């Protein structure tokens, strides 16, 4: 079962995105964190962790368990873009400090969202990958500023954005000087009330054709329900995605945000095993980080 292999095409100078376009470029491989974990090319990656950083013990518990399964990149939101201003907005700088502390203890790399230009420097000091959420995909001044952030960017597709708009958003970061952009399909708005968003599987092989940038999927925010996450994740990786970012919580029922879509620790370990199998079946390798958990 070969993974989707992109075709090559010339890039016209009047193209709306040029640096992001596949052209005759090989796949971009982004190196993340102190361990230089590869994302892109023939590497399959899993990033995982809670929706939000909640407290030191909960974060360390999930990170330690994930690290034991070989997951090398920890996700966790310190700044949460919530629909209601009255909902928990994240721990902010205190959350960043917990992420950095957990990075130190486990050796994991950290991905976390940055909401505003003025936060970039602070977030970049505590994290290895800066996430741009769906609500900010078209925040062009933020994208432009991320060109000088000195950290890879995980750019999520806007919840109502076309593929071309996503690629143009990536182009802003690339054109501003940062070559390390990974794209993330996280579902788009639909009429279906039984799931949170419609996961758009088309865009996985489509993006592999159109761009050399790594393609990541977020089955958690796409499905909105933990029972669908495993299937969506393995399907997308089989279709050519370079990896997944999934929400995991040691006790999903008690999660402050997005417990319904969070895998528990056993389910996360099962997903690691499945992605390893799919990676090998498609001629690629699952990136297993070396575990380092200090007392
Ligand atoms: C998240 O990953 O925490 C998040 C808020 O995702 P999205 O921007 O895709 O909704
Ligand atoms: Mn979430």
mmCIF file of C-alpha atoms and ligand atoms in Angstrom:
data_model
loop_
_atom_site.group_PDB
_atom_site.id
_atom_site.type_symbol
_atom_site.label_atom_id
_atom_site.label_comp_id
_atom_site.label_asym_id
_atom_site.label_seq_id
_atom_site.Cartn_x
_atom_site.Cartn_y
_atom_site.Cartn_z
ATOM 1 C CA UNK A 1 0.000 0.000 0.000
ATOM 2 C CA UNK A 2 2.061 2.981 -1.181
ATOM 3 C CA UNK A 3 1.460 6.372 0.435
ATOM 4 C CA UNK A 4 0.125 9.053 -1.844
ATOM 5 C CA UNK A 5 2.971 10.244 -4.068
ATOM 6 C CA UNK A 6 2.743 13.848 -5.241
ATOM 7 C CA UNK A 7 3.095 14.884 -8.851
ATOM 8 C CA UNK A 8 5.311 17.811 -9.802
ATOM 9 C CA UNK A 9 4.244 20.925 -11.665
ATOM 10 C CA UNK A 10 5.855 24.260 -12.568
ATOM 11 C CA UNK A 11 4.896 27.306 -10.458
ATOM 12 C CA UNK A 12 3.839 30.345 -12.486
ATOM 13 C CA UNK A 13 5.072 33.709 -11.226
ATOM 14 C CA UNK A 14 1.480 35.003 -11.005
ATOM 15 C CA UNK A 15 0.487 32.096 -8.739
ATOM 16 C CA UNK A 16 -1.225 33.276 -5.486
ATOM 17 C CA UNK A 17 1.146 31.124 -3.459
ATOM 18 C CA UNK A 18 4.631 30.444 -4.778
ATOM 19 C CA UNK A 19 6.901 29.342 -1.957
ATOM 20 C CA UNK A 20 4.227 26.949 -0.656
ATOM 21 C CA UNK A 21 3.589 25.424 -4.078
ATOM 22 C CA UNK A 22 4.912 21.959 -4.783
ATOM 23 C CA UNK A 23 6.692 22.989 -7.985
ATOM 24 C CA UNK A 24 9.645 20.680 -8.376
ATOM 25 C CA UNK A 25 10.513 20.840 -4.685
ATOM 26 C CA UNK A 26 11.045 17.761 -2.527
ATOM 27 C CA UNK A 27 8.964 17.407 0.634
ATOM 28 C CA UNK A 28 9.956 19.868 3.352
ATOM 29 C CA UNK A 29 11.154 18.129 6.493
ATOM 30 C CA UNK A 30 10.883 20.258 9.630
ATOM 31 C CA UNK A 31 13.084 19.452 12.638
ATOM 32 C CA UNK A 32 11.354 20.050 15.938
ATOM 33 C CA UNK A 33 12.747 20.607 19.438
ATOM 34 C CA UNK A 34 16.057 19.725 21.026
ATOM 35 C CA UNK A 35 15.821 16.162 19.681
ATOM 36 C CA UNK A 36 15.293 17.508 16.133
ATOM 37 C CA UNK A 37 12.299 15.224 15.550
ATOM 38 C CA UNK A 38 11.481 15.130 11.836
ATOM 39 C CA UNK A 39 8.055 16.137 10.501
ATOM 40 C CA UNK A 40 7.319 15.626 6.803
ATOM 41 C CA UNK A 41 8.803 13.476 4.058
ATOM 42 C CA UNK A 42 8.653 9.791 4.938
ATOM 43 C CA UNK A 43 8.176 10.427 8.656
ATOM 44 C CA UNK A 44 4.869 9.924 10.449
ATOM 45 C CA UNK A 45 4.467 11.932 13.653
ATOM 46 C CA UNK A 46 2.042 12.010 16.550
ATOM 47 C CA UNK A 47 1.630 15.145 18.657
ATOM 48 C CA UNK A 48 -0.639 14.686 21.651
ATOM 49 C CA UNK A 49 -1.737 16.176 24.939
ATOM 50 C CA UNK A 50 -4.592 17.985 26.633
ATOM 51 C CA UNK A 51 -6.666 20.670 24.984
ATOM 52 C CA UNK A 52 -5.612 23.063 27.739
ATOM 53 C CA UNK A 53 -2.805 23.062 30.269
ATOM 54 C CA UNK A 54 -4.705 22.616 33.554
ATOM 55 C CA UNK A 55 -2.165 22.068 36.303
ATOM 56 C CA UNK A 56 1.349 20.742 36.826
ATOM 57 C CA UNK A 57 0.433 17.214 37.946
ATOM 58 C CA UNK A 58 -2.170 16.606 35.231
ATOM 59 C CA UNK A 59 0.178 17.852 32.524
ATOM 60 C CA UNK A 60 3.094 15.796 33.741
ATOM 61 C CA UNK A 61 0.951 12.666 34.088
ATOM 62 C CA UNK A 62 -0.244 12.815 30.491
ATOM 63 C CA UNK A 63 3.189 13.792 29.150
ATOM 64 C CA UNK A 64 4.906 10.992 31.026
ATOM 65 C CA UNK A 65 2.403 8.411 29.730
ATOM 66 C CA UNK A 66 2.668 9.677 26.150
ATOM 67 C CA UNK A 67 6.414 9.791 26.341
ATOM 68 C CA UNK A 68 6.436 6.157 27.482
ATOM 69 C CA UNK A 69 4.593 5.166 24.268
ATOM 70 C CA UNK A 70 7.162 7.024 22.137
ATOM 71 C CA UNK A 71 5.218 10.239 21.477
ATOM 72 C CA UNK A 72 7.827 12.985 21.279
ATOM 73 C CA UNK A 73 5.705 16.122 20.895
ATOM 74 C CA UNK A 74 3.369 17.395 23.612
ATOM 75 C CA UNK A 75 0.426 19.662 22.783
ATOM 76 C CA UNK A 76 -1.359 21.843 25.320
ATOM 77 C CA UNK A 77 -3.045 25.228 25.142
ATOM 78 C CA UNK A 78 -1.997 28.024 27.485
ATOM 79 C CA UNK A 79 -3.974 30.674 25.585
ATOM 80 C CA UNK A 80 -7.385 29.285 24.642
ATOM 81 C CA UNK A 81 -9.514 31.037 22.005
ATOM 82 C CA UNK A 82 -12.962 30.324 23.482
ATOM 83 C CA UNK A 83 -16.281 31.060 21.842
ATOM 84 C CA UNK A 84 -17.634 32.577 25.050
ATOM 85 C CA UNK A 85 -15.593 35.189 26.915
ATOM 86 C CA UNK A 86 -16.869 33.613 30.160
ATOM 87 C CA UNK A 87 -15.302 30.201 29.431
ATOM 88 C CA UNK A 88 -11.887 29.204 30.802
ATOM 89 C CA UNK A 89 -9.343 31.127 28.733
ATOM 90 C CA UNK A 90 -6.275 29.092 29.681
ATOM 91 C CA UNK A 91 -3.532 29.707 32.251
ATOM 92 C CA UNK A 92 -1.600 32.095 30.003
ATOM 93 C CA UNK A 93 2.027 32.622 30.982
ATOM 94 C CA UNK A 94 1.706 30.217 33.930
ATOM 95 C CA UNK A 95 0.603 27.550 31.447
ATOM 96 C CA UNK A 96 3.607 28.257 29.248
ATOM 97 C CA UNK A 97 5.877 27.812 32.248
ATOM 98 C CA UNK A 98 4.313 24.425 33.005
ATOM 99 C CA UNK A 99 4.815 23.375 29.384
ATOM 100 C CA UNK A 100 8.474 24.399 29.505
ATOM 101 C CA UNK A 101 8.959 22.598 32.807
ATOM 102 C CA UNK A 102 7.371 19.431 31.394
ATOM 103 C CA UNK A 103 9.558 19.729 28.307
ATOM 104 C CA UNK A 104 12.572 19.870 30.592
ATOM 105 C CA UNK A 105 11.471 16.837 32.606
ATOM 106 C CA UNK A 106 10.448 14.599 29.700
ATOM 107 C CA UNK A 107 12.593 15.747 26.800
ATOM 108 C CA UNK A 108 9.406 16.156 24.734
ATOM 109 C CA UNK A 109 9.036 19.039 22.298
ATOM 110 C CA UNK A 110 6.085 21.371 22.899
ATOM 111 C CA UNK A 111 3.455 22.765 20.544
ATOM 112 C CA UNK A 112 1.112 25.481 21.794
ATOM 113 C CA UNK A 113 -1.121 28.143 20.310
ATOM 114 C CA UNK A 114 -0.179 31.781 19.933
ATOM 115 C CA UNK A 115 -3.119 34.172 19.672
ATOM 116 C CA UNK A 116 -1.515 37.561 19.274
ATOM 117 C CA UNK A 117 1.559 39.226 17.814
ATOM 118 C CA UNK A 118 2.605 40.621 21.190
ATOM 119 C CA UNK A 119 2.745 37.075 22.659
ATOM 120 C CA UNK A 120 4.991 35.541 19.986
ATOM 121 C CA UNK A 121 8.297 36.161 21.722
ATOM 122 C CA UNK A 122 7.094 34.817 25.058
ATOM 123 C CA UNK A 123 5.451 31.730 23.549
ATOM 124 C CA UNK A 124 8.514 31.026 21.395
ATOM 125 C CA UNK A 125 10.680 31.040 24.534
ATOM 126 C CA UNK A 126 8.568 28.256 26.076
ATOM 127 C CA UNK A 127 7.558 26.176 23.042
ATOM 128 C CA UNK A 128 9.119 24.478 20.040
ATOM 129 C CA UNK A 129 6.215 24.837 17.601
ATOM 130 C CA UNK A 130 3.805 27.780 17.440
ATOM 131 C CA UNK A 131 0.236 26.843 16.576
ATOM 132 C CA UNK A 132 -2.055 29.187 14.686
ATOM 133 C CA UNK A 133 -5.619 28.133 15.410
ATOM 134 C CA UNK A 134 -8.501 27.919 12.996
ATOM 135 C CA UNK A 135 -9.847 31.302 14.109
ATOM 136 C CA UNK A 136 -6.592 33.057 13.266
ATOM 137 C CA UNK A 137 -5.758 31.439 9.928
ATOM 138 C CA UNK A 138 -6.584 34.639 8.115
ATOM 139 C CA UNK A 139 -4.949 36.981 10.648
ATOM 140 C CA UNK A 140 -2.391 38.166 8.143
ATOM 141 C CA UNK A 141 -0.488 40.472 10.467
ATOM 142 C CA UNK A 142 -0.003 37.597 12.909
ATOM 143 C CA UNK A 143 1.138 35.307 10.062
ATOM 144 C CA UNK A 144 3.530 37.945 8.833
ATOM 145 C CA UNK A 145 5.015 38.364 12.315
ATOM 146 C CA UNK A 146 5.473 34.588 12.602
ATOM 147 C CA UNK A 147 7.877 34.846 9.694
ATOM 148 C CA UNK A 148 10.442 36.092 12.214
ATOM 149 C CA UNK A 149 9.449 33.905 15.182
ATOM 150 C CA UNK A 150 12.375 31.516 14.836
ATOM 151 C CA UNK A 151 10.080 28.534 15.468
ATOM 152 C CA UNK A 152 8.160 26.171 13.176
ATOM 153 C CA UNK A 153 4.494 27.042 12.721
ATOM 154 C CA UNK A 154 1.561 24.625 12.769
ATOM 155 C CA UNK A 155 -1.086 26.408 10.716
ATOM 156 C CA UNK A 156 -4.629 25.169 11.077
ATOM 157 C CA UNK A 157 -7.138 25.506 8.283
ATOM 158 C CA UNK A 158 -9.818 28.102 8.952
ATOM 159 C CA UNK A 159 -13.154 26.510 9.771
ATOM 160 C CA UNK A 160 -14.632 27.919 6.567
ATOM 161 C CA UNK A 161 -11.509 28.339 4.463
ATOM 162 C CA UNK A 162 -10.668 26.920 1.073
ATOM 163 C CA UNK A 163 -7.480 25.013 0.375
ATOM 164 C CA UNK A 164 -6.153 27.942 -1.636
ATOM 165 C CA UNK A 165 -6.803 30.308 1.281
ATOM 166 C CA UNK A 166 -4.911 27.918 3.573
ATOM 167 C CA UNK A 167 -1.964 27.804 1.199
ATOM 168 C CA UNK A 168 -1.988 31.597 0.848
ATOM 169 C CA UNK A 169 -1.973 31.880 4.655
ATOM 170 C CA UNK A 170 1.085 29.621 4.748
ATOM 171 C CA UNK A 171 2.624 31.796 2.049
ATOM 172 C CA UNK A 172 2.478 34.813 4.388
ATOM 173 C CA UNK A 173 4.687 33.009 6.930
ATOM 174 C CA UNK A 174 7.039 31.660 4.269
ATOM 175 C CA UNK A 175 7.323 34.992 2.456
ATOM 176 C CA UNK A 176 8.120 36.710 5.767
ATOM 177 C CA UNK A 177 11.154 34.464 6.211
ATOM 178 C CA UNK A 178 10.083 31.305 8.035
ATOM 179 C CA UNK A 179 10.360 28.159 5.860
ATOM 180 C CA UNK A 180 9.058 25.803 8.570
ATOM 181 C CA UNK A 181 5.295 25.704 8.172
ATOM 182 C CA UNK A 182 3.137 22.614 8.579
ATOM 183 C CA UNK A 183 -0.485 22.632 7.520
ATOM 184 C CA UNK A 184 -3.292 21.134 9.558
ATOM 185 C CA UNK A 185 -6.728 19.938 8.443
ATOM 186 C CA UNK A 186 -9.027 20.109 11.473
ATOM 187 C CA UNK A 187 -12.444 19.874 9.874
ATOM 188 C CA UNK A 188 -14.708 22.494 8.387
ATOM 189 C CA UNK A 189 -18.191 23.661 9.350
ATOM 190 C CA UNK A 190 -21.049 21.534 8.036
ATOM 191 C CA UNK A 191 -24.767 20.949 8.579
ATOM 192 C CA UNK A 192 -24.209 17.693 10.491
ATOM 193 C CA UNK A 193 -25.007 18.025 14.212
ATOM 194 C CA UNK A 194 -23.678 14.608 15.273
ATOM 195 C CA UNK A 195 -20.059 15.629 14.741
ATOM 196 C CA UNK A 196 -18.270 18.865 15.573
ATOM 197 C CA UNK A 197 -16.927 19.514 12.069
ATOM 198 C CA UNK A 198 -16.713 17.702 8.744
ATOM 199 C CA UNK A 199 -13.277 16.161 8.397
ATOM 200 C CA UNK A 200 -12.163 16.846 4.834
ATOM 201 C CA UNK A 201 -10.148 13.814 3.789
ATOM 202 C CA UNK A 202 -9.927 15.098 0.208
ATOM 203 C CA UNK A 203 -7.500 17.771 1.245
ATOM 204 C CA UNK A 204 -4.906 15.317 2.500
ATOM 205 C CA UNK A 205 -3.932 13.856 -0.898
ATOM 206 C CA UNK A 206 -4.814 17.201 -2.499
ATOM 207 C CA UNK A 207 -2.362 19.123 -0.311
ATOM 208 C CA UNK A 208 0.279 16.467 -0.955
ATOM 209 C CA UNK A 209 -0.120 17.351 -4.660
ATOM 210 C CA UNK A 210 -0.248 21.116 -4.245
ATOM 211 C CA UNK A 211 2.479 21.693 -1.657
ATOM 212 C CA UNK A 212 5.777 20.343 -0.346
ATOM 213 C CA UNK A 213 4.865 21.391 3.220
ATOM 214 C CA UNK A 214 4.053 18.716 5.831
ATOM 215 C CA UNK A 215 0.358 17.860 6.158
ATOM 216 C CA UNK A 216 -0.951 17.160 9.659
ATOM 217 C CA UNK A 217 -4.511 16.301 10.684
ATOM 218 C CA UNK A 218 -6.417 17.010 13.888
ATOM 219 C CA UNK A 219 -9.098 14.318 14.218
ATOM 220 C CA UNK A 220 -10.074 15.568 17.696
ATOM 221 C CA UNK A 221 -11.424 18.971 16.658
ATOM 222 C CA UNK A 222 -12.748 17.479 13.410
ATOM 223 C CA UNK A 223 -14.877 14.780 15.021
ATOM 224 C CA UNK A 224 -15.506 16.331 18.410
ATOM 225 C CA UNK A 225 -16.019 12.824 19.831
ATOM 226 C CA UNK A 226 -13.349 10.487 21.074
ATOM 227 C CA UNK A 227 -14.942 7.351 19.556
ATOM 228 C CA UNK A 228 -14.244 8.641 16.022
ATOM 229 C CA UNK A 229 -10.708 9.883 16.552
ATOM 230 C CA UNK A 230 -8.836 6.618 15.947
ATOM 231 C CA UNK A 231 -10.582 5.906 12.633
ATOM 232 C CA UNK A 232 -10.163 9.419 11.275
ATOM 233 C CA UNK A 233 -6.495 9.492 12.297
ATOM 234 C CA UNK A 234 -5.502 6.190 10.681
ATOM 235 C CA UNK A 235 -7.571 6.961 7.568
ATOM 236 C CA UNK A 236 -5.835 10.290 7.090
ATOM 237 C CA UNK A 237 -2.354 8.883 7.618
ATOM 238 C CA UNK A 238 -3.148 6.060 5.173
ATOM 239 C CA UNK A 239 -4.190 8.793 2.695
ATOM 240 C CA UNK A 240 -0.783 10.451 3.007
ATOM 241 C CA UNK A 241 -0.884 12.732 6.049
ATOM 242 C CA UNK A 242 2.502 13.188 7.732
ATOM 243 C CA UNK A 243 1.032 13.015 11.187
ATOM 244 C CA UNK A 244 -1.694 13.790 13.658
ATOM 245 C CA UNK A 245 -2.270 16.169 16.541
ATOM 246 C CA UNK A 246 -4.697 14.649 19.031
ATOM 247 C CA UNK A 247 -6.174 15.611 22.368
ATOM 248 C CA UNK A 248 -5.351 13.218 25.204
ATOM 249 C CA UNK A 249 -6.284 13.468 28.876
ATOM 250 C CA UNK A 250 -5.632 11.060 31.754
ATOM 251 C CA UNK A 251 -9.248 11.530 32.859
ATOM 252 C CA UNK A 252 -11.281 12.909 29.919
ATOM 253 C CA UNK A 253 -14.480 13.280 31.963
ATOM 254 C CA UNK A 254 -12.688 15.728 34.231
ATOM 255 C CA UNK A 255 -11.039 17.760 31.451
ATOM 256 C CA UNK A 256 -11.672 21.500 31.677
ATOM 257 C CA UNK A 257 -12.065 21.733 27.889
ATOM 258 C CA UNK A 258 -12.895 19.245 25.127
ATOM 259 C CA UNK A 259 -13.150 16.121 27.300
ATOM 260 C CA UNK A 260 -15.687 14.605 24.860
ATOM 261 C CA UNK A 261 -13.085 14.457 22.126
ATOM 262 C CA UNK A 262 -10.081 13.556 24.267
ATOM 263 C CA UNK A 263 -8.558 10.078 24.133
ATOM 264 C CA UNK A 264 -7.634 8.454 27.418
ATOM 265 C CA UNK A 265 -4.113 7.130 27.910
ATOM 266 C CA UNK A 266 -4.914 3.584 26.717
ATOM 267 C CA UNK A 267 -6.607 4.848 23.567
ATOM 268 C CA UNK A 268 -3.621 7.101 22.866
ATOM 269 C CA UNK A 269 -1.246 4.148 23.150
ATOM 270 C CA UNK A 270 -3.438 2.159 20.761
ATOM 271 C CA UNK A 271 -3.309 5.000 18.251
ATOM 272 C CA UNK A 272 0.496 5.033 18.430
ATOM 273 C CA UNK A 273 0.520 1.313 17.571
ATOM 274 C CA UNK A 274 -1.893 1.775 14.660
ATOM 275 C CA UNK A 275 0.038 4.708 13.209
ATOM 276 C CA UNK A 276 3.214 2.686 13.408
ATOM 277 C CA UNK A 277 1.551 -0.076 11.359
ATOM 278 C CA UNK A 278 0.114 2.352 8.773
ATOM 279 C CA UNK A 279 3.449 4.134 8.455
ATOM 280 C CA UNK A 280 5.243 0.879 7.703
ATOM 281 C CA UNK A 281 2.481 -0.313 5.359
ATOM 282 C CA UNK A 282 2.907 2.894 3.340
ATOM 283 C CA UNK A 283 6.705 2.703 3.184
ATOM 284 C CA UNK A 284 7.308 5.283 5.896
ATOM 285 C CA UNK A 285 8.454 5.290 9.516
ATOM 286 C CA UNK A 286 6.663 6.373 12.677
ATOM 287 C CA UNK A 287 8.868 8.744 14.673
ATOM 288 C CA UNK A 288 9.273 7.246 18.129
ATOM 289 C CA UNK A 289 11.023 9.598 20.492
ATOM 290 C CA UNK A 290 13.492 8.290 23.011
ATOM 291 C CA UNK A 291 12.037 8.508 26.465
ATOM 292 C CA UNK A 292 13.681 10.686 29.075
ATOM 293 C CA UNK A 293 11.668 11.214 32.230
ATOM 294 C CA UNK A 294 13.433 12.722 35.190
ATOM 295 C CA UNK A 295 12.183 12.356 38.761
HETATM 296 C C1 LIG B 1 -6.704 23.619 19.645
HETATM 297 O O1 LIG B 1 -6.017 22.834 18.973
HETATM 298 O O2 LIG B 1 -6.569 23.753 20.843
HETATM 299 C C2 LIG B 1 -7.740 24.402 18.957
HETATM 300 C C3 LIG B 1 -8.377 25.396 19.590
HETATM 301 O O3 LIG B 1 -7.979 24.003 17.704
HETATM 302 P P1 LIG B 1 -8.735 24.772 16.493
HETATM 303 O O4 LIG B 1 -8.044 26.076 16.325
HETATM 304 O O5 LIG B 1 -8.535 23.825 15.347
HETATM 305 O O6 LIG B 1 -10.158 24.897 16.908
HETATM 306 MN MN1 LIG B 2 -9.499 21.553 22.060
#
